[in-house]
Amino acid sequence: DALLIRTNEGLKTRVFRKSTHTDLYLNFSSHHPRSVMRGILSGMIDRAIHLCSPEYLPAELRYIRRIFYKNNYPKQFIDQVFRRKFHGQNPHRLDTLQHPCLVVPYIVGLGEKIVALGRRLGFRVFFKSSPNLRSLLRTDKPKIPKDKKTGLVYTVECECSAIYIGETGNTLEHRFNQHKNSLTSYNNAKTLLNQDGPPSDRRGRRILNPRATMERAVQASAVVEHASQCNRPLHPKVLCYENNLHLRRIKEAMYIKHNRTYNRDQGADISDIWSNIIIRSKCCSIR
């Protein structure tokens, strides 16, 4: 928050803190990446620069140094953040458009080694939060039924042992109904095609050519293409859940690559470096 101060020269501003403010921030000894601690300090400096009038800025910066000393931040660490903020950018910053990224849970000691390795090899490292006691023990949060969950990789198995693998951002029921609707369109068009005379509606107007309808249904779904040649029942099943579209397509491609399917393509391009791990662990084997 900003405190407005009226002076003879006009309005001045500085950072406002309540009287109950404790000056407690993330302690330097806590189990968090150094990048998070650096970001907190950097954000405090940015706030001071944007809110404080020039005559109040030096005092606010001294106050920031003092409260971070109080939270066990080393002087060298604080000085480094101040230097980067006022005298240049991070020399280790990588071009986000040219370097791949790696997202891993943070572990003290190991995380810093991975970051250093990324700087040498040219990839960016981001840390995600590990499960805490609250997330592990909390039971009051409503759980979405499995049949209502969205974002998943699924398989449609035919009783002839043929398998189709796909992905969807919707529920399994919604996606399977799309396949069934395409199959219904195909079967209805096939029935019209086998009838005598040109197809027409009740008012006598000509409707869409059944052959064109059948071709469009087959092009829309590989499941329809298979079902048009095999009358056995189809059974959908969820393989895994994933809300992130990019990761979901990668998982779909891994399942397709390591199972015999009647998919028309192999999905997203994935590196062969993963193949040995997948084959050994059998993590993508359906049968």
PDB file of C-alpha atoms in Angstrom:
ATOM      1  CA  ASP A   1       0.000   0.000   0.000  1.00  0.00           C
ATOM      2  CA  ALA A   2       1.069   3.596  -0.578  1.00  0.00           C
ATOM      3  CA  LEU A   3       1.041   6.350   2.036  1.00  0.00           C
ATOM      4  CA  LEU A   4       0.180   9.817   0.678  1.00  0.00           C
ATOM      5  CA  ILE A   5       1.992  12.724   2.339  1.00  0.00           C
ATOM      6  CA  ARG A   6       0.868  16.304   1.687  1.00  0.00           C
ATOM      7  CA  THR A   7       3.712  18.835   1.603  1.00  0.00           C
ATOM      8  CA  ASN A   8       4.169  22.392   0.384  1.00  0.00           C
ATOM      9  CA  GLU A   9       5.642  21.012  -2.828  1.00  0.00           C
ATOM     10  CA  GLY A  10       2.657  18.713  -3.426  1.00  0.00           C
ATOM     11  CA  LEU A  11       1.804  15.100  -2.688  1.00  0.00           C
ATOM     12  CA  LYS A  12       4.588  12.669  -1.837  1.00  0.00           C
ATOM     13  CA  THR A  13       4.351   8.897  -1.506  1.00  0.00           C
ATOM     14  CA  ARG A  14       6.070   6.158   0.411  1.00  0.00           C
ATOM     15  CA  VAL A  15       5.382   2.528   1.354  1.00  0.00           C
ATOM     16  CA  PHE A  16       2.722   2.165   4.047  1.00  0.00           C
ATOM     17  CA  ARG A  17       2.791  -0.581   6.688  1.00  0.00           C
ATOM     18  CA  LYS A  18       0.262  -1.207   9.432  1.00  0.00           C
ATOM     19  CA  SER A  19       1.338  -0.910  13.054  1.00  0.00           C
ATOM     20  CA  THR A  20       0.778  -4.669  13.400  1.00  0.00           C
ATOM     21  CA  HIS A  21       3.206  -5.511  10.589  1.00  0.00           C
ATOM     22  CA  THR A  22       5.728  -8.101  11.855  1.00  0.00           C
ATOM     23  CA  ASP A  23       8.496  -7.765   9.235  1.00  0.00           C
ATOM     24  CA  LEU A  24       8.488 -11.545   8.897  1.00  0.00           C
ATOM     25  CA  TYR A  25       9.117 -12.936   5.414  1.00  0.00           C
ATOM     26  CA  LEU A  26      10.254 -16.279   4.083  1.00  0.00           C
ATOM     27  CA  ASN A  27      13.226 -17.233   6.244  1.00  0.00           C
ATOM     28  CA  PHE A  28      16.492 -17.955   4.473  1.00  0.00           C
ATOM     29  CA  SER A  29      16.766 -21.329   6.231  1.00  0.00           C
ATOM     30  CA  SER A  30      13.394 -22.525   4.900  1.00  0.00           C
ATOM     31  CA  HIS A  31      13.095 -25.346   2.358  1.00  0.00           C
ATOM     32  CA  HIS A  32      12.607 -23.180  -0.744  1.00  0.00           C
ATOM     33  CA  PRO A  33      14.658 -22.493  -3.867  1.00  0.00           C
ATOM     34  CA  ARG A  34      16.987 -19.524  -3.731  1.00  0.00           C
ATOM     35  CA  SER A  35      15.178 -18.139  -6.770  1.00  0.00           C
ATOM     36  CA  VAL A  36      12.000 -17.754  -4.672  1.00  0.00           C
ATOM     37  CA  MET A  37      13.887 -15.874  -1.946  1.00  0.00           C
ATOM     38  CA  ARG A  38      15.600 -13.746  -4.567  1.00  0.00           C
ATOM     39  CA  GLY A  39      12.213 -12.970  -6.090  1.00  0.00           C
ATOM     40  CA  ILE A  40      10.748 -11.834  -2.765  1.00  0.00           C
ATOM     41  CA  LEU A  41      13.630  -9.438  -2.137  1.00  0.00           C
ATOM     42  CA  SER A  42      13.578  -8.221  -5.738  1.00  0.00           C
ATOM     43  CA  GLY A  43       9.838  -7.588  -5.535  1.00  0.00           C
ATOM     44  CA  MET A  44      10.277  -5.538  -2.361  1.00  0.00           C
ATOM     45  CA  ILE A  45      12.889  -3.389  -4.099  1.00  0.00           C
ATOM     46  CA  ASP A  46      10.635  -2.908  -7.135  1.00  0.00           C
ATOM     47  CA  ARG A  47       7.768  -1.844  -4.891  1.00  0.00           C
ATOM     48  CA  ALA A  48       9.984   0.713  -3.164  1.00  0.00           C
ATOM     49  CA  ILE A  49      11.183   2.140  -6.480  1.00  0.00           C
ATOM     50  CA  HIS A  50       7.658   2.484  -7.872  1.00  0.00           C
ATOM     51  CA  LEU A  51       5.932   3.805  -4.743  1.00  0.00           C
ATOM     52  CA  CYS A  52       8.486   5.992  -2.986  1.00  0.00           C
ATOM     53  CA  SER A  53       9.180   9.589  -3.848  1.00  0.00           C
ATOM     54  CA  PRO A  54      12.922  10.238  -4.350  1.00  0.00           C
ATOM     55  CA  GLU A  55      13.476  11.657  -0.868  1.00  0.00           C
ATOM     56  CA  TYR A  56      11.918   8.588   0.789  1.00  0.00           C
ATOM     57  CA  LEU A  57      13.533   5.892  -1.372  1.00  0.00           C
ATOM     58  CA  PRO A  58      16.949   5.621   0.413  1.00  0.00           C
ATOM     59  CA  ALA A  59      15.284   5.110   3.795  1.00  0.00           C
ATOM     60  CA  GLU A  60      12.967   2.431   2.363  1.00  0.00           C
ATOM     61  CA  LEU A  61      15.892   0.571   0.780  1.00  0.00           C
ATOM     62  CA  ARG A  62      17.777   0.634   4.097  1.00  0.00           C
ATOM     63  CA  TYR A  63      14.645  -0.676   5.803  1.00  0.00           C
ATOM     64  CA  ILE A  64      14.440  -3.554   3.289  1.00  0.00           C
ATOM     65  CA  ARG A  65      18.065  -4.505   3.951  1.00  0.00           C
ATOM     66  CA  ARG A  66      17.437  -4.458   7.698  1.00  0.00           C
ATOM     67  CA  ILE A  67      14.318  -6.668   7.669  1.00  0.00           C
ATOM     68  CA  PHE A  68      15.982  -9.231   5.398  1.00  0.00           C
ATOM     69  CA  TYR A  69      18.992  -9.372   7.730  1.00  0.00           C
ATOM     70  CA  LYS A  70      16.408 -10.019  10.434  1.00  0.00           C
ATOM     71  CA  ASN A  71      15.081 -12.969   8.397  1.00  0.00           C
ATOM     72  CA  ASN A  72      18.599 -14.496   8.245  1.00  0.00           C
ATOM     73  CA  TYR A  73      19.454 -13.486   4.672  1.00  0.00           C
ATOM     74  CA  PRO A  74      23.256 -13.269   4.217  1.00  0.00           C
ATOM     75  CA  LYS A  75      24.678  -9.836   3.448  1.00  0.00           C
ATOM     76  CA  GLN A  76      26.323 -11.197   0.283  1.00  0.00           C
ATOM     77  CA  PHE A  77      22.978 -12.521  -0.978  1.00  0.00           C
ATOM     78  CA  ILE A  78      21.218  -9.190  -0.327  1.00  0.00           C
ATOM     79  CA  ASP A  79      24.025  -7.178  -1.926  1.00  0.00           C
ATOM     80  CA  GLN A  80      23.933  -9.403  -5.003  1.00  0.00           C
ATOM     81  CA  VAL A  81      20.196  -8.823  -5.516  1.00  0.00           C
ATOM     82  CA  PHE A  82      20.622  -5.061  -5.065  1.00  0.00           C
ATOM     83  CA  ARG A  83      23.475  -4.987  -7.595  1.00  0.00           C
ATOM     84  CA  ARG A  84      21.464  -6.905 -10.198  1.00  0.00           C
ATOM     85  CA  LYS A  85      18.488  -4.629  -9.640  1.00  0.00           C
ATOM     86  CA  PHE A  86      20.375  -1.340  -9.966  1.00  0.00           C
ATOM     87  CA  HIS A  87      23.419  -2.165 -12.115  1.00  0.00           C
ATOM     88  CA  GLY A  88      22.372  -4.733 -14.697  1.00  0.00           C
ATOM     89  CA  GLN A  89      20.557  -7.947 -15.520  1.00  0.00           C
ATOM     90  CA  ASN A  90      21.222 -11.483 -14.381  1.00  0.00           C
ATOM     91  CA  PRO A  91      24.312 -12.727 -16.287  1.00  0.00           C
ATOM     92  CA  HIS A  92      22.990 -16.300 -16.119  1.00  0.00           C
ATOM     93  CA  ARG A  93      19.651 -15.478 -17.759  1.00  0.00           C
ATOM     94  CA  LEU A  94      18.933 -17.691 -20.782  1.00  0.00           C
ATOM     95  CA  ASP A  95      16.975 -16.813 -23.899  1.00  0.00           C
ATOM     96  CA  THR A  96      13.493 -18.229 -23.260  1.00  0.00           C
ATOM     97  CA  LEU A  97      12.855 -18.797 -26.964  1.00  0.00           C
ATOM     98  CA  GLN A  98      15.980 -20.863 -27.671  1.00  0.00           C
ATOM     99  CA  HIS A  99      16.502 -23.040 -24.610  1.00  0.00           C
ATOM    100  CA  PRO A 100      14.391 -25.953 -23.330  1.00  0.00           C
ATOM    101  CA  CYS A 101      13.097 -25.980 -19.776  1.00  0.00           C
ATOM    102  CA  LEU A 102      12.981 -28.596 -17.025  1.00  0.00           C
ATOM    103  CA  VAL A 103      10.388 -28.560 -14.210  1.00  0.00           C
ATOM    104  CA  VAL A 104      11.323 -30.603 -11.124  1.00  0.00           C
ATOM    105  CA  PRO A 105      10.476 -30.652  -7.378  1.00  0.00           C
ATOM    106  CA  TYR A 106      12.917 -28.679  -5.246  1.00  0.00           C
ATOM    107  CA  ILE A 107      15.358 -30.516  -2.980  1.00  0.00           C
ATOM    108  CA  VAL A 108      17.905 -28.550  -0.955  1.00  0.00           C
ATOM    109  CA  GLY A 109      21.414 -28.963  -2.387  1.00  0.00           C
ATOM    110  CA  LEU A 110      20.354 -31.025  -5.387  1.00  0.00           C
ATOM    111  CA  GLY A 111      18.248 -28.218  -6.831  1.00  0.00           C
ATOM    112  CA  GLU A 112      21.195 -25.819  -6.939  1.00  0.00           C
ATOM    113  CA  LYS A 113      23.340 -28.443  -8.698  1.00  0.00           C
ATOM    114  CA  ILE A 114      20.664 -28.957 -11.351  1.00  0.00           C
ATOM    115  CA  VAL A 115      20.480 -25.189 -11.933  1.00  0.00           C
ATOM    116  CA  ALA A 116      24.265 -25.000 -12.350  1.00  0.00           C
ATOM    117  CA  LEU A 117      24.159 -27.950 -14.750  1.00  0.00           C
ATOM    118  CA  GLY A 118      21.425 -26.202 -16.746  1.00  0.00           C
ATOM    119  CA  ARG A 119      23.565 -23.096 -17.126  1.00  0.00           C
ATOM    120  CA  ARG A 120      26.424 -25.166 -18.529  1.00  0.00           C
ATOM    121  CA  LEU A 121      24.292 -27.268 -20.869  1.00  0.00           C
ATOM    122  CA  GLY A 122      21.883 -24.526 -21.941  1.00  0.00           C
ATOM    123  CA  PHE A 123      18.520 -25.426 -20.418  1.00  0.00           C
ATOM    124  CA  ARG A 124      16.335 -23.577 -17.928  1.00  0.00           C
ATOM    125  CA  VAL A 125      15.291 -25.114 -14.611  1.00  0.00           C
ATOM    126  CA  PHE A 126      12.031 -24.337 -12.820  1.00  0.00           C
ATOM    127  CA  PHE A 127      11.004 -25.747  -9.458  1.00  0.00           C
ATOM    128  CA  LYS A 128       7.508 -26.802  -8.450  1.00  0.00           C
ATOM    129  CA  SER A 129       6.139 -27.199  -4.955  1.00  0.00           C
ATOM    130  CA  SER A 130       6.321 -30.603  -3.317  1.00  0.00           C
ATOM    131  CA  PRO A 131       3.267 -32.015  -1.520  1.00  0.00           C
ATOM    132  CA  ASN A 132       2.865 -30.652   2.010  1.00  0.00           C
ATOM    133  CA  LEU A 133       0.954 -31.979   5.013  1.00  0.00           C
ATOM    134  CA  ARG A 134      -2.074 -29.861   4.162  1.00  0.00           C
ATOM    135  CA  SER A 135      -2.364 -31.261   0.652  1.00  0.00           C
ATOM    136  CA  LEU A 136      -1.750 -34.824   1.864  1.00  0.00           C
ATOM    137  CA  LEU A 137      -4.104 -34.787   4.850  1.00  0.00           C
ATOM    138  CA  ARG A 138      -6.874 -32.413   3.776  1.00  0.00           C
ATOM    139  CA  THR A 139     -10.111 -34.271   3.062  1.00  0.00           C
ATOM    140  CA  ASP A 140     -12.732 -31.480   3.104  1.00  0.00           C
ATOM    141  CA  LYS A 141     -12.130 -30.428  -0.491  1.00  0.00           C
ATOM    142  CA  PRO A 142     -14.879 -31.755  -2.795  1.00  0.00           C
ATOM    143  CA  LYS A 143     -13.564 -34.414  -5.149  1.00  0.00           C
ATOM    144  CA  ILE A 144     -14.668 -34.529  -8.762  1.00  0.00           C
ATOM    145  CA  PRO A 145     -16.035 -37.964  -9.737  1.00  0.00           C
ATOM    146  CA  LYS A 146     -13.767 -39.765 -12.164  1.00  0.00           C
ATOM    147  CA  ASP A 147     -16.436 -39.855 -14.857  1.00  0.00           C
ATOM    148  CA  LYS A 148     -16.683 -36.033 -14.651  1.00  0.00           C
ATOM    149  CA  LYS A 149     -12.963 -35.297 -14.851  1.00  0.00           C
ATOM    150  CA  THR A 150     -11.720 -33.488 -17.937  1.00  0.00           C
ATOM    151  CA  GLY A 151      -8.336 -33.561 -19.665  1.00  0.00           C
ATOM    152  CA  LEU A 152      -7.300 -37.157 -20.294  1.00  0.00           C
ATOM    153  CA  VAL A 153      -5.694 -39.716 -22.557  1.00  0.00           C
ATOM    154  CA  TYR A 154      -8.058 -42.561 -23.399  1.00  0.00           C
ATOM    155  CA  THR A 155      -8.316 -45.792 -25.341  1.00  0.00           C
ATOM    156  CA  VAL A 156     -11.222 -47.290 -27.272  1.00  0.00           C
ATOM    157  CA  GLU A 157     -10.857 -51.061 -27.284  1.00  0.00           C
ATOM    158  CA  CYS A 158     -12.777 -53.272 -29.659  1.00  0.00           C
ATOM    159  CA  GLU A 159     -13.595 -56.845 -28.673  1.00  0.00           C
ATOM    160  CA  CYS A 160     -11.566 -57.935 -31.689  1.00  0.00           C
ATOM    161  CA  SER A 161      -8.487 -56.671 -29.729  1.00  0.00           C
ATOM    162  CA  ALA A 162      -8.003 -53.571 -31.903  1.00  0.00           C
ATOM    163  CA  ILE A 163      -7.050 -50.423 -29.958  1.00  0.00           C
ATOM    164  CA  TYR A 164      -7.421 -46.707 -30.634  1.00  0.00           C
ATOM    165  CA  ILE A 165      -5.685 -44.122 -28.427  1.00  0.00           C
ATOM    166  CA  GLY A 166      -6.666 -40.466 -28.253  1.00  0.00           C
ATOM    167  CA  GLU A 167      -6.692 -37.388 -26.037  1.00  0.00           C
ATOM    168  CA  THR A 168      -9.358 -34.863 -25.127  1.00  0.00           C
ATOM    169  CA  GLY A 169      -9.829 -31.807 -22.967  1.00  0.00           C
ATOM    170  CA  ASN A 170     -13.387 -32.959 -22.207  1.00  0.00           C
ATOM    171  CA  THR A 171     -14.694 -35.941 -20.268  1.00  0.00           C
ATOM    172  CA  LEU A 172     -14.357 -39.483 -21.560  1.00  0.00           C
ATOM    173  CA  GLU A 173     -18.132 -39.737 -21.996  1.00  0.00           C
ATOM    174  CA  HIS A 174     -18.254 -36.557 -24.084  1.00  0.00           C
ATOM    175  CA  ARG A 175     -15.432 -37.675 -26.388  1.00  0.00           C
ATOM    176  CA  PHE A 176     -16.787 -41.206 -26.813  1.00  0.00           C
ATOM    177  CA  ASN A 177     -20.230 -39.779 -27.663  1.00  0.00           C
ATOM    178  CA  GLN A 178     -18.571 -37.793 -30.457  1.00  0.00           C
ATOM    179  CA  HIS A 179     -17.173 -41.030 -31.873  1.00  0.00           C
ATOM    180  CA  LYS A 180     -20.585 -42.715 -31.520  1.00  0.00           C
ATOM    181  CA  ASN A 181     -22.369 -39.799 -33.223  1.00  0.00           C
ATOM    182  CA  SER A 182     -20.001 -40.046 -36.177  1.00  0.00           C
ATOM    183  CA  LEU A 183     -20.620 -43.794 -36.306  1.00  0.00           C
ATOM    184  CA  THR A 184     -24.394 -43.216 -36.200  1.00  0.00           C
ATOM    185  CA  SER A 185     -24.116 -40.773 -39.104  1.00  0.00           C
ATOM    186  CA  TYR A 186     -22.134 -43.371 -41.034  1.00  0.00           C
ATOM    187  CA  ASN A 187     -24.655 -46.140 -40.368  1.00  0.00           C
ATOM    188  CA  ASN A 188     -27.658 -43.934 -41.223  1.00  0.00           C
ATOM    189  CA  ALA A 189     -26.028 -42.885 -44.494  1.00  0.00           C
ATOM    190  CA  LYS A 190     -25.226 -46.516 -45.269  1.00  0.00           C
ATOM    191  CA  THR A 191     -28.876 -47.450 -44.718  1.00  0.00           C
ATOM    192  CA  LEU A 192     -30.026 -44.663 -47.068  1.00  0.00           C
ATOM    193  CA  LEU A 193     -27.531 -45.775 -49.662  1.00  0.00           C
ATOM    194  CA  ASN A 194     -28.963 -49.292 -49.646  1.00  0.00           C
ATOM    195  CA  GLN A 195     -32.515 -48.027 -50.184  1.00  0.00           C
ATOM    196  CA  ASP A 196     -34.062 -47.778 -53.660  1.00  0.00           C
ATOM    197  CA  GLY A 197     -34.304 -44.356 -55.270  1.00  0.00           C
ATOM    198  CA  PRO A 198     -32.500 -41.067 -54.494  1.00  0.00           C
ATOM    199  CA  PRO A 199     -32.509 -39.965 -50.844  1.00  0.00           C
ATOM    200  CA  SER A 200     -34.901 -37.148 -49.961  1.00  0.00           C
ATOM    201  CA  ASP A 201     -36.589 -35.616 -46.925  1.00  0.00           C
ATOM    202  CA  ARG A 202     -40.323 -35.557 -46.200  1.00  0.00           C
ATOM    203  CA  ARG A 203     -40.892 -32.464 -48.377  1.00  0.00           C
ATOM    204  CA  GLY A 204     -39.274 -34.148 -51.332  1.00  0.00           C
ATOM    205  CA  ARG A 205     -36.054 -32.104 -51.288  1.00  0.00           C
ATOM    206  CA  ARG A 206     -32.816 -33.937 -51.956  1.00  0.00           C
ATOM    207  CA  ILE A 207     -30.559 -34.315 -48.912  1.00  0.00           C
ATOM    208  CA  LEU A 208     -26.779 -34.780 -48.647  1.00  0.00           C
ATOM    209  CA  ASN A 209     -25.322 -37.632 -50.662  1.00  0.00           C
ATOM    210  CA  PRO A 210     -24.996 -40.685 -48.359  1.00  0.00           C
ATOM    211  CA  ARG A 211     -21.587 -41.538 -49.800  1.00  0.00           C
ATOM    212  CA  ALA A 212     -20.311 -38.072 -48.943  1.00  0.00           C
ATOM    213  CA  THR A 213     -21.717 -38.424 -45.419  1.00  0.00           C
ATOM    214  CA  MET A 214     -20.022 -41.802 -44.976  1.00  0.00           C
ATOM    215  CA  GLU A 215     -16.681 -40.460 -46.240  1.00  0.00           C
ATOM    216  CA  ARG A 216     -16.879 -37.453 -43.947  1.00  0.00           C
ATOM    217  CA  ALA A 217     -17.668 -39.653 -40.924  1.00  0.00           C
ATOM    218  CA  VAL A 218     -14.707 -41.934 -41.692  1.00  0.00           C
ATOM    219  CA  GLN A 219     -12.374 -38.971 -42.150  1.00  0.00           C
ATOM    220  CA  ALA A 220     -13.542 -37.500 -38.830  1.00  0.00           C
ATOM    221  CA  SER A 221     -12.808 -40.584 -36.733  1.00  0.00           C
ATOM    222  CA  ALA A 222     -10.478 -43.576 -37.036  1.00  0.00           C
ATOM    223  CA  VAL A 223     -12.872 -45.319 -34.650  1.00  0.00           C
ATOM    224  CA  VAL A 224     -15.623 -45.035 -37.273  1.00  0.00           C
ATOM    225  CA  GLU A 225     -13.292 -46.371 -39.933  1.00  0.00           C
ATOM    226  CA  HIS A 226     -12.597 -49.465 -37.825  1.00  0.00           C
ATOM    227  CA  ALA A 227     -16.211 -49.907 -36.691  1.00  0.00           C
ATOM    228  CA  SER A 228     -17.393 -49.765 -40.316  1.00  0.00           C
ATOM    229  CA  GLN A 229     -15.464 -52.996 -40.898  1.00  0.00           C
ATOM    230  CA  CYS A 230     -16.050 -54.656 -37.509  1.00  0.00           C
ATOM    231  CA  ASN A 231     -19.423 -54.905 -35.761  1.00  0.00           C
ATOM    232  CA  ARG A 232     -18.089 -55.886 -32.345  1.00  0.00           C
ATOM    233  CA  PRO A 233     -18.740 -53.637 -29.294  1.00  0.00           C
ATOM    234  CA  LEU A 234     -16.382 -50.779 -28.395  1.00  0.00           C
ATOM    235  CA  HIS A 235     -15.234 -50.075 -24.828  1.00  0.00           C
ATOM    236  CA  PRO A 236     -13.684 -46.702 -23.806  1.00  0.00           C
ATOM    237  CA  LYS A 237     -11.249 -46.451 -20.898  1.00  0.00           C
ATOM    238  CA  VAL A 238      -9.145 -43.694 -19.322  1.00  0.00           C
ATOM    239  CA  LEU A 239      -5.375 -44.237 -19.468  1.00  0.00           C
ATOM    240  CA  CYS A 240      -4.298 -41.128 -17.536  1.00  0.00           C
ATOM    241  CA  TYR A 241      -5.449 -37.633 -16.620  1.00  0.00           C
ATOM    242  CA  GLU A 242      -3.563 -34.519 -17.730  1.00  0.00           C
ATOM    243  CA  ASN A 243      -4.970 -30.979 -17.955  1.00  0.00           C
ATOM    244  CA  ASN A 244      -1.941 -29.491 -19.707  1.00  0.00           C
ATOM    245  CA  LEU A 245      -2.544 -29.801 -23.466  1.00  0.00           C
ATOM    246  CA  HIS A 246       1.137 -30.028 -24.404  1.00  0.00           C
ATOM    247  CA  LEU A 247       1.866 -32.746 -21.835  1.00  0.00           C
ATOM    248  CA  ARG A 248      -1.353 -34.564 -22.731  1.00  0.00           C
ATOM    249  CA  ARG A 249      -0.339 -34.819 -26.375  1.00  0.00           C
ATOM    250  CA  ILE A 250       3.105 -36.078 -25.394  1.00  0.00           C
ATOM    251  CA  LYS A 251       1.552 -38.781 -23.211  1.00  0.00           C
ATOM    252  CA  GLU A 252      -0.819 -39.713 -26.012  1.00  0.00           C
ATOM    253  CA  ALA A 253       2.124 -40.085 -28.413  1.00  0.00           C
ATOM    254  CA  MET A 254       4.001 -42.270 -25.918  1.00  0.00           C
ATOM    255  CA  TYR A 255       1.034 -44.621 -25.578  1.00  0.00           C
ATOM    256  CA  ILE A 256       0.578 -44.778 -29.359  1.00  0.00           C
ATOM    257  CA  LYS A 257       4.251 -45.449 -29.954  1.00  0.00           C
ATOM    258  CA  HIS A 258       4.443 -48.344 -27.504  1.00  0.00           C
ATOM    259  CA  ASN A 259       1.194 -50.155 -28.360  1.00  0.00           C
ATOM    260  CA  ARG A 260      -0.254 -51.664 -31.527  1.00  0.00           C
ATOM    261  CA  THR A 261      -3.095 -49.348 -32.513  1.00  0.00           C
ATOM    262  CA  TYR A 262      -5.127 -48.438 -35.570  1.00  0.00           C
ATOM    263  CA  ASN A 263      -4.386 -44.720 -35.131  1.00  0.00           C
ATOM    264  CA  ARG A 264      -3.719 -42.915 -38.396  1.00  0.00           C
ATOM    265  CA  ASP A 265      -0.749 -40.967 -37.033  1.00  0.00           C
ATOM    266  CA  GLN A 266       1.753 -41.208 -34.197  1.00  0.00           C
ATOM    267  CA  GLY A 267       0.682 -38.010 -32.456  1.00  0.00           C
ATOM    268  CA  ALA A 268       3.192 -35.428 -31.239  1.00  0.00           C
ATOM    269  CA  ASP A 269       6.888 -35.787 -32.026  1.00  0.00           C
ATOM    270  CA  ILE A 270       8.794 -37.159 -29.038  1.00  0.00           C
ATOM    271  CA  SER A 271      12.480 -37.891 -28.652  1.00  0.00           C
ATOM    272  CA  ASP A 272      13.635 -41.503 -28.965  1.00  0.00           C
ATOM    273  CA  ILE A 273      15.660 -40.936 -25.802  1.00  0.00           C
ATOM    274  CA  TRP A 274      12.516 -41.793 -23.823  1.00  0.00           C
ATOM    275  CA  SER A 275      11.912 -45.103 -25.593  1.00  0.00           C
ATOM    276  CA  ASN A 276      14.390 -47.160 -23.560  1.00  0.00           C
ATOM    277  CA  ILE A 277      12.947 -45.883 -20.268  1.00  0.00           C
ATOM    278  CA  ILE A 278       9.377 -46.562 -21.394  1.00  0.00           C
ATOM    279  CA  ILE A 279      10.213 -50.047 -22.667  1.00  0.00           C
ATOM    280  CA  ARG A 280      12.029 -51.008 -19.443  1.00  0.00           C
ATOM    281  CA  SER A 281       9.375 -49.621 -17.104  1.00  0.00           C
ATOM    282  CA  LYS A 282       6.415 -50.702 -19.290  1.00  0.00           C
ATOM    283  CA  CYS A 283       4.675 -47.558 -18.079  1.00  0.00           C
ATOM    284  CA  CYS A 284       2.868 -47.095 -21.395  1.00  0.00           C
ATOM    285  CA  SER A 285       1.933 -50.713 -22.057  1.00  0.00           C
ATOM    286  CA  ILE A 286      -1.832 -51.239 -22.123  1.00  0.00           C
ATOM    287  CA  ARG A 287      -1.635 -55.044 -22.204  1.00  0.00           C
TER     288      ARG A 287
END
